[in-house]
Amino acid sequence: AQKITQTQPGMFVQEKEAVTLDCTYDTSDQSYGLFWYKQPSSGEMIFLIYQGSYDEQNATEGRYSLNFQKARKSANLVISASQLGDSAMYFCAMSLQGFQKLVFGTGTRLLVSP
Amino acid sequence: GAVVSQHPSWVICKSGTSVKIECRSLDFQATTMFWYRQFPKQSLMLMATSNEGSKATYEQGVEKDKFLINHASLTLSTLTVTSAHPEDSSFYICSARVQGANSGANVLTFGAGSRLTVL
């Protein structure tokens, strides 16, 4: 069964520090994609970063990087130099069947303090 | 980039009435759109996949007659919550698949969501 697991319901980090949000996945598909989205209190889903299962290098987008360990089936999000505006809910998601379906994890609430 | 407009952003209705939520792709054609539901403090659950010109594919446990989905054009999909009840109160989000996207990062784009409250 395809599943995304986020084991950290909440994380706390001080401004300017780095933080890692964990994500593990389970699928028997050989081709899949992994996404991270940020959801502020307004509710919109903001795309952060994407990693394809065949991508050999870890994805990076500005302060966001994805630590992709295929053998371990993990796709952790690393946020460097946290900012107050990073406080939000973060969802890991997996696309299957050629982006026909997106399965979400339960999310991690990140709180950045001054 | 590809933009999806979702309307209304919030709606309050009386129990027993029907509510329609629209999801429009503004600068691209979306042959496939997805509808999600999110309860407070929970994750997004896929309700159905909407394909232009054909019937929607519903996920297990989602009532087809309750949540009517229409995808009559390449830029518009609608979700109608029929005979709404308080338990239908939720956050509904649509997303669209962008055909011809140049990378996996650009394939899916989300609307801003619609918060439904049924009194």
PDB file of C-alpha atoms in Angstrom:
ATOM      1  CA  ALA A   1       0.000   0.000   0.000  1.00  0.00           C
ATOM      2  CA  GLN A   2       1.173   3.503  -0.752  1.00  0.00           C
ATOM      3  CA  LYS A   3       1.684   5.548   2.352  1.00  0.00           C
ATOM      4  CA  ILE A   4       3.430   8.664   3.591  1.00  0.00           C
ATOM      5  CA  THR A   5       4.460   8.889   7.237  1.00  0.00           C
ATOM      6  CA  GLN A   6       5.368  12.064   9.090  1.00  0.00           C
ATOM      7  CA  THR A   7       6.193  11.156  12.665  1.00  0.00           C
ATOM      8  CA  GLN A   8       6.654  14.673  14.036  1.00  0.00           C
ATOM      9  CA  PRO A   9       3.318  16.306  14.796  1.00  0.00           C
ATOM     10  CA  GLY A  10       5.113  19.460  15.879  1.00  0.00           C
ATOM     11  CA  MET A  11       8.592  20.973  15.696  1.00  0.00           C
ATOM     12  CA  PHE A  12      10.054  23.993  17.382  1.00  0.00           C
ATOM     13  CA  VAL A  13      13.075  25.908  16.117  1.00  0.00           C
ATOM     14  CA  GLN A  14      14.694  29.231  16.824  1.00  0.00           C
ATOM     15  CA  GLU A  15      15.032  31.836  14.145  1.00  0.00           C
ATOM     16  CA  LYS A  16      18.137  31.452  11.939  1.00  0.00           C
ATOM     17  CA  GLU A  17      18.633  27.827  12.902  1.00  0.00           C
ATOM     18  CA  ALA A  18      18.190  24.866  10.574  1.00  0.00           C
ATOM     19  CA  VAL A  19      15.437  22.305  11.035  1.00  0.00           C
ATOM     20  CA  THR A  20      14.748  18.889   9.527  1.00  0.00           C
ATOM     21  CA  LEU A  21      11.225  17.620   8.997  1.00  0.00           C
ATOM     22  CA  ASP A  22      11.004  13.862   8.604  1.00  0.00           C
ATOM     23  CA  CYS A  23       9.119  11.964   5.937  1.00  0.00           C
ATOM     24  CA  THR A  24       9.156   8.289   5.077  1.00  0.00           C
ATOM     25  CA  TYR A  25       7.183   6.634   2.329  1.00  0.00           C
ATOM     26  CA  ASP A  26       6.106   3.240   1.195  1.00  0.00           C
ATOM     27  CA  THR A  27       5.366   2.246  -2.364  1.00  0.00           C
ATOM     28  CA  SER A  28       6.018  -0.628  -4.699  1.00  0.00           C
ATOM     29  CA  ASP A  29       6.085   1.701  -7.711  1.00  0.00           C
ATOM     30  CA  GLN A  30       9.471   2.254  -9.325  1.00  0.00           C
ATOM     31  CA  SER A  31       8.535   5.677 -10.615  1.00  0.00           C
ATOM     32  CA  TYR A  32       7.174   8.223  -8.195  1.00  0.00           C
ATOM     33  CA  GLY A  33       7.625  11.787  -7.081  1.00  0.00           C
ATOM     34  CA  LEU A  34       8.013  13.321  -3.649  1.00  0.00           C
ATOM     35  CA  PHE A  35       6.776  16.769  -2.764  1.00  0.00           C
ATOM     36  CA  TRP A  36       6.852  19.087   0.183  1.00  0.00           C
ATOM     37  CA  TYR A  37       4.147  21.703   0.653  1.00  0.00           C
ATOM     38  CA  LYS A  38       3.749  24.479   3.169  1.00  0.00           C
ATOM     39  CA  GLN A  39       0.284  25.352   4.419  1.00  0.00           C
ATOM     40  CA  PRO A  40       0.000  28.604   6.392  1.00  0.00           C
ATOM     41  CA  SER A  41      -3.080  29.391   8.437  1.00  0.00           C
ATOM     42  CA  SER A  42      -4.760  30.831   5.335  1.00  0.00           C
ATOM     43  CA  GLY A  43      -5.017  27.286   4.005  1.00  0.00           C
ATOM     44  CA  GLU A  44      -3.351  27.586   0.616  1.00  0.00           C
ATOM     45  CA  MET A  45      -0.900  24.876  -0.359  1.00  0.00           C
ATOM     46  CA  ILE A  46       2.457  26.360  -1.262  1.00  0.00           C
ATOM     47  CA  PHE A  47       4.793  24.141  -3.256  1.00  0.00           C
ATOM     48  CA  LEU A  48       8.299  24.028  -1.794  1.00  0.00           C
ATOM     49  CA  ILE A  49      10.336  21.295  -3.433  1.00  0.00           C
ATOM     50  CA  TYR A  50      10.134  18.186  -5.594  1.00  0.00           C
ATOM     51  CA  GLN A  51      12.254  15.046  -5.943  1.00  0.00           C
ATOM     52  CA  GLY A  52      11.753  12.444  -8.622  1.00  0.00           C
ATOM     53  CA  SER A  53      12.502   8.839  -7.771  1.00  0.00           C
ATOM     54  CA  TYR A  54      15.106   8.659 -10.530  1.00  0.00           C
ATOM     55  CA  ASP A  55      16.806  11.915  -9.634  1.00  0.00           C
ATOM     56  CA  GLU A  56      20.293  11.121  -8.430  1.00  0.00           C
ATOM     57  CA  GLN A  57      20.959  14.448  -6.772  1.00  0.00           C
ATOM     58  CA  ASN A  58      19.059  15.832  -3.829  1.00  0.00           C
ATOM     59  CA  ALA A  59      16.719  18.650  -4.785  1.00  0.00           C
ATOM     60  CA  THR A  60      17.382  22.165  -3.525  1.00  0.00           C
ATOM     61  CA  GLU A  61      15.277  25.309  -3.767  1.00  0.00           C
ATOM     62  CA  GLY A  62      16.760  28.283  -1.987  1.00  0.00           C
ATOM     63  CA  ARG A  63      16.633  27.606   1.766  1.00  0.00           C
ATOM     64  CA  TYR A  64      14.902  24.279   1.195  1.00  0.00           C
ATOM     65  CA  SER A  65      16.674  21.034   0.465  1.00  0.00           C
ATOM     66  CA  LEU A  66      15.376  17.518   0.301  1.00  0.00           C
ATOM     67  CA  ASN A  67      17.481  14.763   1.840  1.00  0.00           C
ATOM     68  CA  PHE A  68      16.459  11.848  -0.377  1.00  0.00           C
ATOM     69  CA  GLN A  69      17.551   8.398   0.789  1.00  0.00           C
ATOM     70  CA  LYS A  70      15.949   5.959  -1.590  1.00  0.00           C
ATOM     71  CA  ALA A  71      17.078   2.779   0.132  1.00  0.00           C
ATOM     72  CA  ARG A  72      15.621   4.001   3.397  1.00  0.00           C
ATOM     73  CA  LYS A  73      12.539   5.401   1.623  1.00  0.00           C
ATOM     74  CA  SER A  74      12.932   8.727   3.308  1.00  0.00           C
ATOM     75  CA  ALA A  75      12.585  12.243   1.956  1.00  0.00           C
ATOM     76  CA  ASN A  76      13.317  14.666   4.751  1.00  0.00           C
ATOM     77  CA  LEU A  77      12.945  18.407   4.269  1.00  0.00           C
ATOM     78  CA  VAL A  78      15.735  20.611   5.550  1.00  0.00           C
ATOM     79  CA  ILE A  79      15.024  24.302   6.078  1.00  0.00           C
ATOM     80  CA  SER A  80      18.145  26.339   6.626  1.00  0.00           C
ATOM     81  CA  ALA A  81      18.217  29.691   8.388  1.00  0.00           C
ATOM     82  CA  SER A  82      14.630  29.505   9.640  1.00  0.00           C
ATOM     83  CA  GLN A  83      12.531  32.646   9.495  1.00  0.00           C
ATOM     84  CA  LEU A  84       9.468  33.632  11.492  1.00  0.00           C
ATOM     85  CA  GLY A  85       7.423  33.357   8.319  1.00  0.00           C
ATOM     86  CA  ASP A  86       8.295  29.675   8.102  1.00  0.00           C
ATOM     87  CA  SER A  87       5.854  28.927  10.916  1.00  0.00           C
ATOM     88  CA  ALA A  88       3.190  26.790   9.249  1.00  0.00           C
ATOM     89  CA  MET A  89       2.026  23.273   8.610  1.00  0.00           C
ATOM     90  CA  TYR A  90       4.274  21.204   6.345  1.00  0.00           C
ATOM     91  CA  PHE A  91       3.067  18.264   4.322  1.00  0.00           C
ATOM     92  CA  CYS A  92       5.078  15.592   2.583  1.00  0.00           C
ATOM     93  CA  ALA A  93       3.338  14.022  -0.406  1.00  0.00           C
ATOM     94  CA  MET A  94       3.972  11.300  -2.950  1.00  0.00           C
ATOM     95  CA  SER A  95       2.696  11.229  -6.503  1.00  0.00           C
ATOM     96  CA  LEU A  96       1.868   7.921  -8.081  1.00  0.00           C
ATOM     97  CA  GLN A  97       0.796   6.591 -11.446  1.00  0.00           C
ATOM     98  CA  GLY A  98       2.367   9.402 -13.402  1.00  0.00           C
ATOM     99  CA  PHE A  99       0.983  12.196 -11.203  1.00  0.00           C
ATOM    100  CA  GLN A 100      -2.499  10.750 -11.345  1.00  0.00           C
ATOM    101  CA  LYS A 101      -2.662  10.648  -7.579  1.00  0.00           C
ATOM    102  CA  LEU A 102      -1.109  12.545  -4.698  1.00  0.00           C
ATOM    103  CA  VAL A 103      -0.966  10.944  -1.259  1.00  0.00           C
ATOM    104  CA  PHE A 104      -0.304  13.217   1.704  1.00  0.00           C
ATOM    105  CA  GLY A 105       1.250  12.623   5.087  1.00  0.00           C
ATOM    106  CA  THR A 106      -0.373  13.851   8.287  1.00  0.00           C
ATOM    107  CA  GLY A 107       1.764  16.956   8.422  1.00  0.00           C
ATOM    108  CA  THR A 108       4.184  18.612  10.835  1.00  0.00           C
ATOM    109  CA  ARG A 109       3.460  21.931  12.468  1.00  0.00           C
ATOM    110  CA  LEU A 110       6.590  24.060  12.587  1.00  0.00           C
ATOM    111  CA  LEU A 111       6.887  26.944  14.984  1.00  0.00           C
ATOM    112  CA  VAL A 112       9.780  29.372  14.585  1.00  0.00           C
ATOM    113  CA  SER A 113      10.529  31.536  17.590  1.00  0.00           C
ATOM    114  CA  PRO A 114      12.490  34.810  17.697  1.00  0.00           C
TER     115      PRO A 114
ATOM    116  CA  GLY B   1       3.516  29.775 -13.665  1.00  0.00           C
ATOM    117  CA  ALA B   2       0.247  27.903 -13.868  1.00  0.00           C
ATOM    118  CA  VAL B   3      -2.469  29.415 -11.694  1.00  0.00           C
ATOM    119  CA  VAL B   4      -5.633  27.811 -10.349  1.00  0.00           C
ATOM    120  CA  SER B   5      -8.407  30.033  -9.077  1.00  0.00           C
ATOM    121  CA  GLN B   6     -10.846  28.595  -6.585  1.00  0.00           C
ATOM    122  CA  HIS B   7     -14.100  30.286  -5.676  1.00  0.00           C
ATOM    123  CA  PRO B   8     -15.602  31.004  -3.221  1.00  0.00           C
ATOM    124  CA  SER B   9     -12.829  31.144  -0.660  1.00  0.00           C
ATOM    125  CA  TRP B  10     -15.362  30.726   2.091  1.00  0.00           C
ATOM    126  CA  VAL B  11     -19.080  30.041   2.261  1.00  0.00           C
ATOM    127  CA  ILE B  12     -21.661  29.656   4.985  1.00  0.00           C
ATOM    128  CA  CYS B  13     -24.916  27.913   4.192  1.00  0.00           C
ATOM    129  CA  LYS B  14     -27.924  26.470   5.900  1.00  0.00           C
ATOM    130  CA  SER B  15     -28.357  22.762   6.375  1.00  0.00           C
ATOM    131  CA  GLY B  16     -30.165  21.182   3.448  1.00  0.00           C
ATOM    132  CA  THR B  17     -28.974  23.599   0.795  1.00  0.00           C
ATOM    133  CA  SER B  18     -26.487  22.885  -1.976  1.00  0.00           C
ATOM    134  CA  VAL B  19     -23.198  24.668  -2.450  1.00  0.00           C
ATOM    135  CA  LYS B  20     -21.090  24.872  -5.587  1.00  0.00           C
ATOM    136  CA  ILE B  21     -17.337  25.403  -5.542  1.00  0.00           C
ATOM    137  CA  GLU B  22     -15.490  26.320  -8.735  1.00  0.00           C
ATOM    138  CA  CYS B  23     -11.944  25.539  -9.702  1.00  0.00           C
ATOM    139  CA  ARG B  24     -10.568  27.318 -12.765  1.00  0.00           C
ATOM    140  CA  SER B  25      -7.240  27.025 -14.509  1.00  0.00           C
ATOM    141  CA  LEU B  26      -6.414  30.572 -15.558  1.00  0.00           C
ATOM    142  CA  ASP B  27      -3.556  30.252 -18.012  1.00  0.00           C
ATOM    143  CA  PHE B  28      -3.484  26.634 -19.005  1.00  0.00           C
ATOM    144  CA  GLN B  29      -5.805  23.815 -19.936  1.00  0.00           C
ATOM    145  CA  ALA B  30      -6.404  21.240 -17.245  1.00  0.00           C
ATOM    146  CA  THR B  31      -7.740  17.944 -18.495  1.00  0.00           C
ATOM    147  CA  THR B  32      -7.401  16.520 -15.010  1.00  0.00           C
ATOM    148  CA  MET B  33      -8.300  18.158 -11.734  1.00  0.00           C
ATOM    149  CA  PHE B  34      -8.331  16.753  -8.238  1.00  0.00           C
ATOM    150  CA  TRP B  35     -10.603  17.556  -5.317  1.00  0.00           C
ATOM    151  CA  TYR B  36      -9.401  17.211  -1.743  1.00  0.00           C
ATOM    152  CA  ARG B  37     -11.047  17.596   1.617  1.00  0.00           C
ATOM    153  CA  GLN B  38      -9.263  18.659   4.774  1.00  0.00           C
ATOM    154  CA  PHE B  39     -10.737  18.511   8.254  1.00  0.00           C
ATOM    155  CA  PRO B  40      -9.282  20.827  10.918  1.00  0.00           C
ATOM    156  CA  LYS B  41      -5.769  19.859  11.940  1.00  0.00           C
ATOM    157  CA  GLN B  42      -5.775  16.916   9.561  1.00  0.00           C
ATOM    158  CA  SER B  43      -4.238  16.019   6.256  1.00  0.00           C
ATOM    159  CA  LEU B  44      -5.655  16.370   2.764  1.00  0.00           C
ATOM    160  CA  MET B  45      -7.723  13.451   1.613  1.00  0.00           C
ATOM    161  CA  LEU B  46      -8.327  12.927  -2.078  1.00  0.00           C
ATOM    162  CA  MET B  47     -12.048  12.838  -2.785  1.00  0.00           C
ATOM    163  CA  ALA B  48     -12.134  12.434  -6.538  1.00  0.00           C
ATOM    164  CA  THR B  49     -10.329  12.884  -9.806  1.00  0.00           C
ATOM    165  CA  SER B  50     -12.125  15.008 -12.344  1.00  0.00           C
ATOM    166  CA  ASN B  51     -11.489  14.407 -16.040  1.00  0.00           C
ATOM    167  CA  GLU B  52     -12.710  16.803 -18.705  1.00  0.00           C
ATOM    168  CA  GLY B  53     -15.585  15.370 -20.668  1.00  0.00           C
ATOM    169  CA  SER B  54     -16.018  12.233 -18.612  1.00  0.00           C
ATOM    170  CA  LYS B  55     -17.304  11.105 -15.263  1.00  0.00           C
ATOM    171  CA  ALA B  56     -15.246  11.757 -12.183  1.00  0.00           C
ATOM    172  CA  THR B  57     -13.458   8.936 -10.432  1.00  0.00           C
ATOM    173  CA  TYR B  58     -14.318   8.890  -6.748  1.00  0.00           C
ATOM    174  CA  GLU B  59     -12.182   7.519  -3.952  1.00  0.00           C
ATOM    175  CA  GLN B  60     -13.507   4.748  -1.795  1.00  0.00           C
ATOM    176  CA  GLY B  61     -15.966   5.986   0.785  1.00  0.00           C
ATOM    177  CA  VAL B  62     -16.840   9.236  -0.984  1.00  0.00           C
ATOM    178  CA  GLU B  63     -20.530   9.564  -1.806  1.00  0.00           C
ATOM    179  CA  LYS B  64     -20.951  10.321  -5.501  1.00  0.00           C
ATOM    180  CA  ASP B  65     -24.484  11.635  -5.083  1.00  0.00           C
ATOM    181  CA  LYS B  66     -23.418  13.870  -2.235  1.00  0.00           C
ATOM    182  CA  PHE B  67     -20.396  15.402  -3.904  1.00  0.00           C
ATOM    183  CA  LEU B  68     -21.210  16.073  -7.534  1.00  0.00           C
ATOM    184  CA  ILE B  69     -18.246  16.852  -9.746  1.00  0.00           C
ATOM    185  CA  ASN B  70     -18.532  18.331 -13.202  1.00  0.00           C
ATOM    186  CA  HIS B  71     -15.621  19.029 -15.536  1.00  0.00           C
ATOM    187  CA  ALA B  72     -17.371  20.411 -18.581  1.00  0.00           C
ATOM    188  CA  SER B  73     -14.504  22.406 -20.029  1.00  0.00           C
ATOM    189  CA  LEU B  74     -10.724  22.326 -20.098  1.00  0.00           C
ATOM    190  CA  THR B  75     -10.520  25.187 -17.622  1.00  0.00           C
ATOM    191  CA  LEU B  76     -13.333  24.566 -15.169  1.00  0.00           C
ATOM    192  CA  SER B  77     -14.237  21.870 -12.683  1.00  0.00           C
ATOM    193  CA  THR B  78     -16.997  22.269 -10.122  1.00  0.00           C
ATOM    194  CA  LEU B  79     -17.757  20.481  -6.887  1.00  0.00           C
ATOM    195  CA  THR B  80     -21.337  20.662  -5.654  1.00  0.00           C
ATOM    196  CA  VAL B  81     -22.080  19.604  -2.106  1.00  0.00           C
ATOM    197  CA  THR B  82     -25.714  18.596  -2.250  1.00  0.00           C
ATOM    198  CA  SER B  83     -28.084  18.808   0.704  1.00  0.00           C
ATOM    199  CA  ALA B  84     -25.261  19.973   2.907  1.00  0.00           C
ATOM    200  CA  HIS B  85     -25.189  19.077   6.582  1.00  0.00           C
ATOM    201  CA  PRO B  86     -22.948  20.304   9.403  1.00  0.00           C
ATOM    202  CA  GLU B  87     -20.701  17.257   9.045  1.00  0.00           C
ATOM    203  CA  ASP B  88     -19.871  18.439   5.511  1.00  0.00           C
ATOM    204  CA  SER B  89     -18.217  21.513   6.988  1.00  0.00           C
ATOM    205  CA  SER B  90     -14.616  21.332   5.898  1.00  0.00           C
ATOM    206  CA  PHE B  91     -11.883  22.885   3.802  1.00  0.00           C
ATOM    207  CA  TYR B  92     -12.077  21.836   0.161  1.00  0.00           C
ATOM    208  CA  ILE B  93      -9.057  22.261  -2.113  1.00  0.00           C
ATOM    209  CA  CYS B  94      -8.706  21.595  -5.796  1.00  0.00           C
ATOM    210  CA  SER B  95      -5.565  21.012  -7.779  1.00  0.00           C
ATOM    211  CA  ALA B  96      -4.922  20.740 -11.469  1.00  0.00           C
ATOM    212  CA  ARG B  97      -2.515  18.716 -13.515  1.00  0.00           C
ATOM    213  CA  VAL B  98      -0.530  20.896 -15.873  1.00  0.00           C
ATOM    214  CA  GLN B  99      -0.053  19.138 -19.190  1.00  0.00           C
ATOM    215  CA  GLY B 100       3.333  19.519 -20.749  1.00  0.00           C
ATOM    216  CA  ALA B 101       5.023  20.714 -17.602  1.00  0.00           C
ATOM    217  CA  ASN B 102       8.778  20.707 -17.992  1.00  0.00           C
ATOM    218  CA  SER B 103       9.489  19.041 -14.695  1.00  0.00           C
ATOM    219  CA  GLY B 104       7.756  17.141 -11.944  1.00  0.00           C
ATOM    220  CA  ALA B 105       7.835  20.267  -9.827  1.00  0.00           C
ATOM    221  CA  ASN B 106       5.460  22.046 -12.205  1.00  0.00           C
ATOM    222  CA  VAL B 107       2.971  19.264 -12.833  1.00  0.00           C
ATOM    223  CA  LEU B 108       0.510  19.983 -10.060  1.00  0.00           C
ATOM    224  CA  THR B 109      -0.845  23.327  -8.909  1.00  0.00           C
ATOM    225  CA  PHE B 110      -3.355  24.026  -6.134  1.00  0.00           C
ATOM    226  CA  GLY B 111      -6.206  26.426  -5.674  1.00  0.00           C
ATOM    227  CA  ALA B 112      -6.355  28.497  -2.488  1.00  0.00           C
ATOM    228  CA  GLY B 113      -9.134  26.378  -1.018  1.00  0.00           C
ATOM    229  CA  SER B 114     -12.752  26.922  -0.006  1.00  0.00           C
ATOM    230  CA  ARG B 115     -13.874  26.828   3.596  1.00  0.00           C
ATOM    231  CA  LEU B 116     -17.428  25.537   3.902  1.00  0.00           C
ATOM    232  CA  THR B 117     -19.442  25.992   7.076  1.00  0.00           C
ATOM    233  CA  VAL B 118     -22.880  24.417   7.227  1.00  0.00           C
ATOM    234  CA  LEU B 119     -25.147  25.735   9.959  1.00  0.00           C
TER     235      LEU B 119
END
